[in-house]
Coordinates of C-alpha atoms in Angstrom, one line a residue:
M1 CA 122.9 88.1 103.8
M2 CA 121.9 87.2 107.3
N3 CA 123.6 84.6 109.6
R4 CA 121.2 81.9 110.6
L5 CA 121.8 80.7 114.2
K6 CA 118.3 79.4 114.6
N7 CA 118.4 75.6 115.0
S8 CA 118.3 74.5 118.6
W9 CA 121.0 71.8 118.1
L10 CA 123.5 74.5 117.2
L11 CA 123.2 75.8 120.8
L12 CA 124.8 72.5 121.9
F13 CA 127.8 73.3 119.6
L14 CA 128.2 76.7 121.2
V15 CA 128.3 75.1 124.7
I16 CA 130.9 72.5 123.5
Y17 CA 133.2 75.1 122.0
S18 CA 132.7 77.8 124.7
G19 CA 135.8 76.6 126.5
S20 CA 138.1 77.6 123.7
R21 CA 136.2 80.8 122.9
H22 CA 138.2 83.3 124.9
T23 CA 141.5 81.8 123.7
A24 CA 140.4 82.2 120.1
V25 CA 139.4 85.8 120.7
A26 CA 142.6 86.6 122.4
Q27 CA 144.6 85.1 119.6
D28 CA 142.6 87.2 117.0
D29 CA 143.3 90.4 119.0
R30 CA 147.0 89.7 119.1
R31 CA 147.1 88.9 115.4
A32 CA 145.1 92.1 114.7
A33 CA 147.5 94.2 116.8
V34 CA 150.4 93.0 114.7
V35 CA 148.6 93.3 111.4
Y36 CA 147.2 96.8 112.0
D37 CA 150.6 98.2 112.7
D38 CA 152.4 96.4 109.8
S39 CA 154.0 98.9 107.6
T40 CA 153.2 96.8 104.5
F41 CA 149.7 98.4 104.6
Y42 CA 151.4 101.7 103.8
Y43 CA 152.7 100.3 100.5
E44 CA 149.3 98.7 99.7
G45 CA 147.8 102.1 100.1
M46 CA 150.4 103.8 97.9
A47 CA 149.8 101.2 95.2
V48 CA 146.1 102.2 94.9
A49 CA 146.8 106.0 95.2
D50 CA 145.9 108.1 92.1
R51 CA 149.2 109.9 91.4
S52 CA 147.6 112.1 88.8
Q53 CA 145.0 113.5 91.2
T54 CA 145.7 116.7 93.1
Y55 CA 144.2 117.0 96.5
E56 CA 143.4 120.1 98.6
N57 CA 145.1 118.6 101.7
E58 CA 146.6 115.5 103.2
Y59 CA 143.3 114.6 104.9
K60 CA 141.4 114.2 101.5
K61 CA 144.3 112.4 100.0
Q62 CA 144.5 109.7 102.7
L63 CA 140.7 109.5 102.7
A64 CA 140.7 108.7 99.0
I65 CA 143.4 106.0 99.6
A66 CA 141.4 104.3 102.4
A67 CA 138.2 104.4 100.3
A68 CA 140.0 102.7 97.4
L69 CA 141.4 100.0 99.6
Y70 CA 138.0 99.3 101.1
K71 CA 136.4 99.1 97.7
N72 CA 139.1 96.6 96.5
G73 CA 138.4 94.3 99.6
K74 CA 141.7 95.2 101.3
N75 CA 139.9 95.8 104.6
Q76 CA 142.8 95.5 107.0
A77 CA 144.9 97.9 105.0
A78 CA 141.9 100.3 105.0
V79 CA 141.8 100.1 108.8
F80 CA 145.5 101.1 108.9
W81 CA 144.9 104.2 106.7
Y82 CA 141.8 105.4 108.6
R83 CA 143.8 105.2 111.8
Q84 CA 146.6 107.2 110.1
I85 CA 144.0 109.9 109.2
L86 CA 142.9 110.1 112.9
K87 CA 146.6 110.9 113.8
L88 CA 146.7 114.0 111.5
P89 CA 147.3 117.3 113.4
N90 CA 144.5 119.9 113.6
L91 CA 141.8 117.4 112.5
S92 CA 138.4 118.9 113.2
Q93 CA 136.0 117.2 115.5
E94 CA 133.5 116.7 112.7
H95 CA 136.2 115.1 110.5
Q96 CA 137.1 112.8 113.4
A97 CA 133.5 111.8 113.6
Q98 CA 133.3 111.0 109.9
V99 CA 136.5 108.9 109.8
N100 CA 135.3 106.9 112.9
G101 CA 132.0 106.2 111.1
L102 CA 133.9 104.9 108.0
L103 CA 136.3 102.9 110.2
S104 CA 133.4 101.2 112.0
N105 CA 131.9 100.0 108.7
V106 CA 135.2 98.3 107.9
F107 CA 135.2 96.6 111.3
L108 CA 131.7 95.3 110.5
I109 CA 132.9 93.7 107.3
L110 CA 135.9 92.2 109.2
G111 CA 133.4 90.7 111.7
D112 CA 134.7 92.7 114.7
Y113 CA 131.2 93.8 115.7
N114 CA 132.2 95.0 119.2
K115 CA 134.9 97.4 117.7
A116 CA 132.4 98.5 115.1
I117 CA 129.9 99.5 117.8
E118 CA 132.6 101.1 120.0
T119 CA 133.8 103.2 117.0
H120 CA 130.3 104.2 115.9
L121 CA 129.5 105.4 119.5
K122 CA 132.6 107.5 119.4
A123 CA 131.6 109.0 116.1
I124 CA 128.1 109.9 117.5
Q125 CA 129.7 111.5 120.6
L126 CA 132.1 113.6 118.5
S127 CA 129.6 115.0 116.0
N128 CA 127.2 117.9 116.5
N129 CA 125.4 117.1 113.2
E130 CA 122.0 115.5 113.9
A131 CA 121.7 114.0 110.4
F132 CA 125.1 112.4 110.7
K133 CA 124.1 110.9 114.1
A134 CA 120.9 109.5 112.6
K135 CA 122.9 107.9 109.8
S136 CA 125.4 106.4 112.3
K137 CA 122.5 104.9 114.3
I138 CA 121.3 103.2 111.1
D139 CA 124.9 101.9 110.4
I140 CA 125.4 100.7 114.0
S141 CA 122.2 98.6 113.8
N142 CA 124.0 96.1 111.5
S143 CA 126.5 95.3 114.3
Y144 CA 123.7 94.8 116.9
I145 CA 122.0 92.4 114.4
A146 CA 125.2 90.4 114.0
L147 CA 125.4 90.2 117.9
L148 CA 121.7 89.0 117.9
D149 CA 120.7 92.1 119.9
Y150 CA 117.6 92.9 117.7
T151 CA 115.9 95.1 120.3
Q152 CA 118.8 97.5 120.4
A153 CA 119.0 97.3 116.6
L154 CA 115.3 98.2 116.1
K155 CA 115.7 101.1 118.6
C156 CA 118.6 102.6 116.6
L157 CA 116.7 102.2 113.3
E158 CA 113.5 103.8 114.6
E159 CA 115.5 106.8 116.0
G160 CA 117.6 107.2 112.8
I161 CA 114.6 106.9 110.3
A162 CA 112.5 109.4 112.4
T163 CA 115.2 112.0 112.2
L164 CA 115.9 111.5 108.5
T165 CA 112.2 111.5 107.5
Q166 CA 112.1 115.2 108.5
T167 CA 115.0 116.0 106.1
R168 CA 113.6 113.7 103.3
D169 CA 116.9 111.9 103.0
Y170 CA 115.4 109.0 101.0
Y171 CA 118.8 107.3 100.4
W172 CA 119.4 106.7 104.1
I173 CA 115.7 106.0 104.7
A174 CA 116.0 103.2 102.2
L175 CA 119.0 101.8 104.0
G176 CA 117.1 101.9 107.3
L177 CA 114.0 100.2 105.8
S178 CA 116.3 97.5 104.3
I179 CA 118.0 96.8 107.6
K180 CA 114.6 96.8 109.3
S181 CA 113.4 94.2 106.8
N182 CA 116.5 92.1 107.7
I183 CA 115.1 91.9 111.2
Y184 CA 111.6 91.0 110.0
K185 CA 113.3 88.2 108.0
I186 CA 115.0 86.9 111.2
Y187 CA 111.6 86.9 112.9
K188 CA 110.2 84.9 109.8
Q189 CA 107.8 87.7 108.9
Y190 CA 108.8 87.2 105.2
P191 CA 105.9 89.0 103.4
K192 CA 106.6 92.1 105.6
A193 CA 110.3 91.8 104.8
I194 CA 109.7 91.6 101.1
A195 CA 107.4 94.6 101.1
G196 CA 110.0 96.7 103.0
Y197 CA 112.8 95.6 100.6
L198 CA 110.7 96.6 97.6
Q199 CA 109.9 100.0 99.1
A200 CA 113.7 100.6 99.8
Y201 CA 114.5 99.4 96.2
H202 CA 112.0 101.8 94.8
Y203 CA 113.6 104.7 96.7
L204 CA 117.1 103.7 95.4
S205 CA 116.0 103.2 91.8
A206 CA 114.7 106.7 91.3
P207 CA 116.4 108.5 88.4
D208 CA 117.7 111.4 90.5
R209 CA 119.6 108.9 92.7
Q210 CA 121.0 106.9 89.8
Q211 CA 122.1 110.0 87.8
T212 CA 123.5 112.2 90.6
Q213 CA 126.7 114.0 89.9
D214 CA 128.2 112.8 93.3
K215 CA 130.1 109.7 92.3
A216 CA 130.5 108.4 95.8
L217 CA 126.7 108.7 96.4
R218 CA 126.1 107.1 93.0
D219 CA 128.4 104.2 93.8
N220 CA 126.9 103.7 97.2
T221 CA 123.4 103.7 95.7
T222 CA 124.4 101.1 93.2
R223 CA 125.9 98.9 95.9
N224 CA 122.9 99.2 98.2
R225 CA 120.4 98.7 95.5
N226 CA 122.0 95.4 94.5
S227 CA 122.4 94.4 98.2
I228 CA 118.6 94.8 98.5
L229 CA 118.0 92.6 95.5
N230 CA 120.3 90.1 97.2
N231 CA 118.2 90.3 100.4
I232 CA 114.9 89.9 98.4
A233 CA 116.4 86.7 96.8
D234 CA 117.5 85.4 100.2
T235 CA 114.0 85.9 101.6
Y236 CA 112.5 83.9 98.8
L237 CA 115.0 81.1 99.5
R238 CA 113.6 81.0 103.0
L239 CA 110.2 80.5 101.5
Q240 CA 111.7 77.7 99.4
Q241 CA 111.1 79.7 96.1
P242 CA 114.5 79.5 94.3
D243 CA 113.0 80.5 91.0
S244 CA 111.8 83.8 92.4
A245 CA 115.1 84.3 94.1
L246 CA 117.0 83.9 90.8
Y247 CA 114.6 86.4 89.2
Y248 CA 115.8 89.1 91.5
L249 CA 119.4 87.9 91.6
N250 CA 119.6 88.2 87.8
K251 CA 118.7 91.9 88.1
T252 CA 122.2 92.4 89.6
G253 CA 123.9 91.0 86.5
P254 CA 124.6 94.3 84.6
E255 CA 126.3 95.9 87.6
L256 CA 127.8 92.8 89.4
E257 CA 131.4 93.3 88.3
Q258 CA 131.6 97.0 89.4
L259 CA 130.3 96.2 92.9
P260 CA 132.6 96.2 96.0
Q261 CA 134.1 92.8 96.9
D262 CA 131.9 92.2 100.0
T263 CA 128.6 92.8 98.1
K264 CA 129.8 90.7 95.2
A265 CA 130.8 87.9 97.5
G266 CA 127.3 88.0 99.2
I267 CA 125.5 87.7 95.8
Y268 CA 127.7 84.7 94.8
I269 CA 126.7 82.9 98.0
T270 CA 123.0 83.6 97.4
Y271 CA 123.4 82.3 93.9
A272 CA 125.0 79.2 95.4
E273 CA 122.1 78.7 97.9
A274 CA 119.5 79.1 95.2
N275 CA 121.2 76.4 93.0
T276 CA 121.4 74.2 96.1
Q277 CA 117.7 74.3 96.5
L278 CA 117.3 73.5 92.8
K279 CA 119.7 70.6 93.4
Q280 CA 122.1 72.0 90.8
Y281 CA 125.0 71.1 93.1
A282 CA 127.9 71.6 90.6
T283 CA 126.7 75.1 89.8
A284 CA 126.2 75.8 93.5
L285 CA 129.8 74.6 94.4
G286 CA 131.1 77.0 91.7
Y287 CA 129.4 80.0 93.2
F288 CA 130.4 79.0 96.8
E289 CA 134.0 78.8 95.6
K290 CA 133.8 82.3 94.1
G291 CA 132.2 83.9 97.1
L292 CA 134.4 82.1 99.7
T293 CA 137.6 83.0 97.7
I294 CA 136.7 86.7 98.0
A295 CA 135.6 86.5 101.6
E296 CA 138.8 84.6 102.8
Q297 CA 141.1 86.9 100.8
S298 CA 139.5 90.0 102.3
N299 CA 138.8 88.4 105.7
M300 CA 135.1 89.0 105.4
H301 CA 133.9 87.4 108.6
Y302 CA 130.2 87.8 107.9
V303 CA 130.2 86.3 104.4
R304 CA 132.5 83.4 105.4
A305 CA 130.1 82.3 108.1
T306 CA 127.2 82.2 105.6
A307 CA 129.3 80.3 103.1
Y308 CA 130.3 77.7 105.6
R309 CA 126.7 77.2 106.6
G310 CA 125.6 76.9 103.0
L311 CA 128.3 74.3 102.2
S312 CA 127.3 72.3 105.2
T313 CA 123.7 72.2 103.9
L314 CA 124.8 71.3 100.4
Y315 CA 127.0 68.4 101.5
S316 CA 124.3 67.1 103.8
Q317 CA 121.9 67.0 100.9
R318 CA 124.5 65.0 98.9
Q319 CA 124.9 62.7 101.9
Q320 CA 128.6 63.6 102.2
Y321 CA 128.3 63.9 106.0
A322 CA 132.1 64.2 106.7
Q323 CA 132.3 67.3 104.5
A324 CA 129.0 68.7 106.0
W325 CA 130.4 68.3 109.6
L326 CA 133.7 70.0 108.6
Y327 CA 131.9 73.2 107.3
E328 CA 129.4 73.2 110.2
R329 CA 132.2 73.2 112.6
K330 CA 134.0 76.0 110.8
Y331 CA 130.7 78.0 110.9
V332 CA 130.2 77.4 114.7
D333 CA 133.9 78.2 115.5
L334 CA 133.7 81.4 113.5
Y335 CA 130.4 82.6 115.1
T336 CA 131.3 81.6 118.7
A337 CA 134.3 83.9 118.7
Q338 CA 132.0 86.9 118.3
L339 CA 129.8 86.2 121.3
S340 CA 132.3 87.0 124.1
E341 CA 130.4 88.1 127.2
E342 CA 133.4 90.2 128.2
N343 CA 133.1 92.3 125.0
R344 CA 129.4 92.6 125.5
G345 CA 130.1 94.1 128.9
K346 CA 132.5 96.7 127.4
I347 CA 129.8 97.8 124.9
T348 CA 127.3 98.2 127.8
Q349 CA 129.8 100.4 129.7
L350 CA 130.4 102.5 126.6
Q351 CA 126.7 103.0 126.1
T352 CA 126.2 104.0 129.7
R353 CA 129.1 106.4 129.6
Y354 CA 127.8 108.0 126.4
A355 CA 124.3 108.4 127.8
L356 CA 125.7 110.1 131.0
E357 CA 127.9 112.4 129.1
K358 CA 125.1 113.4 126.8
K359 CA 122.8 114.1 129.9
D360 CA 125.5 116.2 131.6
K361 CA 126.1 118.2 128.5
E362 CA 122.3 118.9 128.1
M363 CA 122.0 120.0 131.8
A364 CA 125.0 122.3 131.4
R365 CA 123.5 123.9 128.3
K366 CA 120.1 124.4 130.1
E367 CA 121.9 126.0 133.1
L368 CA 123.8 128.4 130.9
L369 CA 120.6 129.4 129.0
F370 CA 118.8 130.0 132.3
S371 CA 121.7 132.3 133.6
K372 CA 121.5 134.3 130.4
K373 CA 117.8 134.8 130.7
Q374 CA 118.2 136.0 134.3
S375 CA 120.8 138.5 133.3
Q376 CA 118.6 139.9 130.5
L377 CA 115.6 140.3 132.9
Q378 CA 117.7 142.2 135.4
Q379 CA 119.0 144.6 132.8
R380 CA 115.6 145.7 131.5
N381 CA 114.1 149.0 132.5
N382 CA 110.7 149.1 134.3
Q383 CA 109.6 151.9 132.1
L384 CA 109.6 149.6 129.0
Y385 CA 107.0 147.3 130.5
M386 CA 104.1 149.6 129.7
L387 CA 105.3 150.2 126.2
I388 CA 105.7 146.4 125.6
A389 CA 102.2 145.8 127.0
I390 CA 100.6 148.4 124.6
I391 CA 102.5 147.0 121.6
T392 CA 101.6 143.4 122.5
L393 CA 97.9 144.3 122.9
S394 CA 97.9 146.1 119.5
T395 CA 99.7 143.2 117.9
I396 CA 97.2 140.7 119.3
I397 CA 94.2 142.6 118.0
I398 CA 95.7 143.0 114.5
A399 CA 96.8 139.3 114.5
I400 CA 93.2 138.2 115.5
F401 CA 91.7 140.3 112.7
F402 CA 94.1 138.9 110.0
R403 CA 93.8 135.4 111.4
N404 CA 90.0 135.5 111.0
Q405 CA 90.3 136.8 107.5
H406 CA 92.9 134.1 106.7
N407 CA 90.8 131.3 108.1
K408 CA 87.8 132.6 106.2
N409 CA 89.7 132.5 102.9
R410 CA 91.1 129.0 103.7
F411 CA 87.6 127.7 104.4
L412 CA 86.3 129.1 101.1
K413 CA 89.2 127.6 99.2
A414 CA 88.8 124.3 100.9
Q415 CA 85.1 124.1 100.1
L416 CA 85.8 125.0 96.5
K417 CA 88.6 122.4 96.3
I418 CA 86.3 119.7 97.9
S419 CA 83.5 120.6 95.4
D420 CA 85.9 120.4 92.4
K421 CA 87.2 117.0 93.6
E422 CA 83.7 115.6 94.2
H423 CA 82.7 116.8 90.7
L424 CA 85.8 115.1 89.2
I425 CA 85.1 111.8 91.1
N426 CA 81.4 111.9 90.1
Q427 CA 82.4 112.5 86.5
I428 CA 84.9 109.6 86.5
D429 CA 82.3 107.4 88.2
A430 CA 79.8 108.2 85.5
T431 CA 82.4 107.4 82.8
L432 CA 83.3 104.1 84.4
K433 CA 79.6 103.2 84.8
G434 CA 79.0 104.1 81.2
E435 CA 81.9 102.0 80.1
E436 CA 80.7 99.0 82.1
N437 CA 77.2 99.3 80.6
E438 CA 78.6 99.6 77.1
R439 CA 81.0 96.7 77.6
E440 CA 78.0 94.6 78.9
R441 CA 75.9 95.6 76.0
I442 CA 78.6 94.8 73.4
A443 CA 79.5 91.5 75.1
Q444 CA 75.9 90.5 75.2
E445 CA 75.4 91.4 71.5
L446 CA 78.6 89.5 70.5
H447 CA 77.5 86.4 72.4
D448 CA 73.8 86.4 71.4
S449 CA 74.1 87.7 67.8
V450 CA 77.5 87.3 66.2
V451 CA 78.6 84.1 68.0
S452 CA 75.2 82.5 67.3
E453 CA 75.4 83.5 63.6
L454 CA 78.9 82.0 63.4
M455 CA 77.7 78.8 65.0
S456 CA 74.8 78.6 62.5
L457 CA 77.4 79.1 59.7
Q458 CA 79.5 76.2 61.1
L459 CA 76.4 73.9 61.1
N460 CA 75.5 74.9 57.5
L461 CA 79.1 74.3 56.3
K462 CA 79.1 70.8 58.0
N463 CA 75.7 70.0 56.4
M464 CA 77.2 70.8 53.0
E465 CA 79.5 67.7 53.3
R466 CA 76.4 65.4 53.2
H467 CA 75.3 66.9 49.8
H468 CA 78.8 67.4 48.4
P469 CA 81.1 64.6 49.6
E470 CA 83.8 65.9 47.3
L471 CA 84.4 68.8 49.9
Q472 CA 86.1 66.2 52.2
A473 CA 89.1 66.4 49.9
S474 CA 89.1 70.2 49.7
M475 CA 91.7 72.0 51.8
S476 CA 90.0 75.3 51.2
Y477 CA 86.8 73.9 52.7
H478 CA 88.6 72.7 55.8
N479 CA 90.5 76.0 56.2
I480 CA 87.2 77.9 56.0
L481 CA 85.6 75.5 58.6
Y482 CA 88.7 75.9 60.9
Q483 CA 88.8 79.7 60.6
T484 CA 85.1 79.8 61.4
E485 CA 85.6 77.7 64.6
E486 CA 88.6 79.8 65.6
T487 CA 86.7 83.1 65.1
S488 CA 83.8 81.8 67.1
D489 CA 86.0 80.7 70.0
K490 CA 87.9 84.1 70.0
L491 CA 84.7 86.1 70.0
R492 CA 83.2 84.0 72.8
R493 CA 86.4 84.6 75.0
A494 CA 86.3 88.3 74.1
A495 CA 82.7 88.6 75.1
H496 CA 83.5 86.9 78.4
N497 CA 86.4 89.2 79.1
M498 CA 84.4 92.3 78.3
M499 CA 81.7 91.5 81.0
P500 CA 82.1 93.9 83.9
A501 CA 84.0 92.6 87.0
K502 CA 82.1 91.7 90.1
L503 CA 84.0 94.2 92.2
K504 CA 81.6 94.6 95.1
E505 CA 81.1 90.9 95.7
Q506 CA 84.8 89.8 95.2
G507 CA 86.8 92.8 96.5
L508 CA 89.7 94.5 94.7
A509 CA 92.4 91.9 95.3
R510 CA 90.3 88.9 94.1
T511 CA 88.9 90.8 91.1
I512 CA 92.4 91.8 89.9
E513 CA 93.6 88.2 90.5
A514 CA 90.6 86.8 88.4
F515 CA 91.5 89.3 85.6
I516 CA 95.1 88.3 85.7
N517 CA 94.2 84.6 85.5
R518 CA 92.0 85.3 82.4
I519 CA 94.7 87.3 80.6
S520 CA 97.7 85.0 81.4
S521 CA 98.8 82.7 78.6
H522 CA 101.8 80.6 77.4
K523 CA 103.2 83.6 75.6
L524 CA 103.0 86.0 78.6
H525 CA 103.1 84.5 82.1
L526 CA 101.4 86.8 84.5
S527 CA 101.8 86.5 88.3
F528 CA 99.7 88.2 91.1
F529 CA 100.8 88.7 94.7
C530 CA 99.0 90.5 97.6
Y531 CA 100.6 91.3 101.0
G532 CA 99.4 93.0 104.1
N533 CA 96.1 93.4 105.9
K534 CA 93.5 94.2 103.2
V535 CA 91.0 97.0 103.8
K536 CA 87.8 97.8 102.0
L537 CA 88.2 101.0 100.0
K538 CA 85.4 103.2 98.8
D539 CA 83.6 102.1 95.7
N540 CA 84.9 104.9 93.5
T541 CA 88.5 104.3 94.6
E542 CA 88.4 100.6 94.0
K543 CA 86.8 101.1 90.5
I544 CA 89.6 103.5 89.6
L545 CA 92.4 101.2 90.9
L546 CA 90.8 98.2 89.0
A547 CA 90.5 100.2 85.7
T548 CA 94.1 101.5 86.1
T549 CA 95.4 97.9 86.6
Q550 CA 93.5 96.6 83.6
E551 CA 94.8 99.5 81.4
L552 CA 98.4 98.9 82.5
V553 CA 98.2 95.1 82.0
Q554 CA 96.7 95.6 78.6
N555 CA 99.6 97.9 77.7
V556 CA 102.0 95.1 78.8
V557 CA 100.1 92.5 76.6
K558 CA 100.0 94.8 73.6
H559 CA 103.3 96.7 73.6
S560 CA 105.9 95.3 76.0
K561 CA 107.0 92.0 74.1
A562 CA 107.5 90.6 77.6
S563 CA 107.5 86.9 78.6
E564 CA 106.9 87.5 82.3
A565 CA 105.0 90.2 84.2
L566 CA 104.1 90.7 87.8
V567 CA 101.2 92.6 89.5
Q568 CA 101.5 93.2 93.3
L569 CA 99.3 94.8 95.9
N570 CA 100.9 95.9 99.2
Y571 CA 98.7 97.0 102.0
Y572 CA 100.8 99.0 104.5
D573 CA 99.6 100.7 107.7
D574 CA 98.8 104.0 106.0
T575 CA 99.4 103.5 102.3
L576 CA 98.4 101.1 99.5
G577 CA 101.1 100.2 96.9
L578 CA 100.3 98.8 93.4
T579 CA 103.2 97.5 91.3
V580 CA 103.1 96.4 87.7
E581 CA 106.4 95.0 86.4
D582 CA 107.5 93.3 83.2
N583 CA 110.7 92.1 81.6
G584 CA 109.9 93.6 78.2
V585 CA 111.6 96.2 75.9
G586 CA 110.6 99.2 78.1
I587 CA 108.6 102.3 77.1
G588 CA 111.3 105.0 77.2
E589 CA 110.3 108.5 78.0
A590 CA 107.5 108.8 75.4
Y591 CA 104.8 108.2 78.0
R592 CA 105.5 111.5 79.7
N593 CA 104.4 113.5 76.7
S594 CA 101.8 110.9 75.5
E595 CA 98.5 112.2 74.2
G596 CA 97.0 108.7 74.2
M597 CA 93.7 108.2 76.0
G598 CA 95.0 105.4 78.2
W599 CA 97.8 107.3 80.0
N600 CA 95.7 110.5 80.2
N601 CA 92.9 108.5 81.9
I602 CA 95.4 106.9 84.4
R603 CA 96.8 110.3 85.4
K604 CA 93.4 111.9 85.7
N605 CA 91.9 109.1 87.7
L606 CA 94.8 108.8 90.1
L607 CA 94.8 112.6 90.6
A608 CA 91.1 112.4 91.6
V609 CA 91.8 109.9 94.5
G610 CA 95.1 111.5 95.5
G611 CA 97.3 108.8 94.1
S612 CA 100.9 109.1 92.8
L613 CA 102.5 107.4 89.8
D614 CA 106.2 106.5 89.3
V615 CA 107.5 104.8 86.2
Q616 CA 111.0 103.2 85.8
S617 CA 111.8 101.8 82.4
S618 CA 114.7 100.6 80.3
E619 CA 115.4 98.3 77.3
Q620 CA 117.4 96.0 79.5
D621 CA 115.3 95.7 82.7
G622 CA 111.8 96.2 81.3
T623 CA 109.2 98.5 83.0
T624 CA 108.2 98.9 86.6
I625 CA 105.2 101.1 87.4
F626 CA 104.6 102.0 91.1
I627 CA 101.4 103.6 92.3
E628 CA 101.0 104.8 95.9
L629 CA 97.7 105.8 97.6
K630 CA 97.3 107.2 101.1
L631 CA 94.9 105.1 103.2
D632 CA 93.0 107.8 105.0
S633 CA 89.3 108.5 105.9
D634 CA 88.8 109.8 102.3
Q635 CA 89.6 106.4 100.8
V636 CA 88.9 103.7 103.4
K637 CA 85.4 102.3 103.9
E638 CA 86.1 99.5 106.4
T639 CA 89.1 97.6 107.8
P640 CA 90.2 94.8 107.9
I641 CA 88.7 92.3 105.4
T642 CA 89.6 88.8 104.3

């Protein structure tokens, strides 16, 4: 959930209450100082400690206690225990960095964004692990977003994702994409935000991340996957589409109770906002009460602000302006306390100091390396130079020979591979053309011959009434007449559907949309969405994607028993994503070993154009099929198109 300080009249409130801002912050700091040192937090930690568990050392024991407190929403007690861990003797520098990273996330939940940034920077400074630093940069971006510093947040995200892409850490890449989509949502680039959220959700829904043996990673994956669903729903609410929002919120249902308190509270608030848009005010108030109860008990600054703003909107719609003003004032007071210029200055100083220390450390490392090289050069004997030159020259000659041979072999293999691929594509193209011609022939024959014959039969049957009036009272006669009309109508529709699609004239997106509109019915509601800048693909590629879409949709119609299904095209900068999703009974794992012509054709066709296929399916959630295709010179014909 994102705070929404967008309306210009709210800026007037910030000016009105700025006089009391510093006092409020000072009081919060004094209260925090008392609470963080309160020994009662020790007993709260001992209450959640697993007495049956044996730990290797005190560090791991206290870490488990702090994590349990955080999961149960006891965030201030978690702060106390993380600080106790930092006081342990002989704590390594990497462990200090990890604990500071965990502590900063608790400060974020408590709404103390400045402390969250300060603690994260300390963690980055302590660690020598590049992957850990990259993850910390992704985490720290949330605090910058809360302080409305989107430029710094995007910078941290780009640096973190770039590092993690090299290690293929898809869990953290998904988190980075999700937070980046949050910023797109703030900038009102809603289709771009939804596309990013769906890509992140796809990464976190992969079986290897849901079935990992690492319980902590599995729990975090569950939490973040449901947070992304919540963010998708919130984006649809900004587009005034509460039904779509509830569709994604309902996917959180099976896992809602096992989620951490802050995630659960955020989902409750989004449910409330969706019901507010639907004018289901009683239901909305119930969800607001659930979310706000959790947020106030655990001092979740971030969720409380969103709840206050949502309640203000609800009471305004109900024309209860006194209540609306009360919650708007609570929202502004809560948010104003976080925008202290003094604290922003502290953060700037910390960033400058961190950058200078990092630069000094790098210069010292380079100087040491230079000194070592000088020493090595002085210790070498001049008699070795000639031997090194001879060996080097021989090595170069041998390397050139082997490189030429290697390049020659690579060239031959590449030519063979290109030839095989072209042959496969030509074979598929010929098959598709043959299918189109055969479909056109069958459709024409059905329309011109069979349908015409049935219409003649209808006329003959109706003429019989003139010569045999007694047939008017015969139910069998009327049933035969009705069945003849139904059969004629079905054959006419079937002949129309079998006619080849006008792909070249309409383009891929419009052709798929026309196909979806023909197939959709009252039994199965089919939706189609297309996001991004469309590009014209090569004819073979578009034919294969259209045929694949038709095959997958026909599978949904025939086998899924679904009531709703979705087909979505996403044009990214360098990839094309095709998603087919339904709420049916799922397909299990049988498709992996399927010998059916449909699945075999899909796999063979996608292989020919370099596409990938991923299937997620269960009896509870239905089936989601995700196809990804690289948009390179081998596939793109021209760009962009409308």
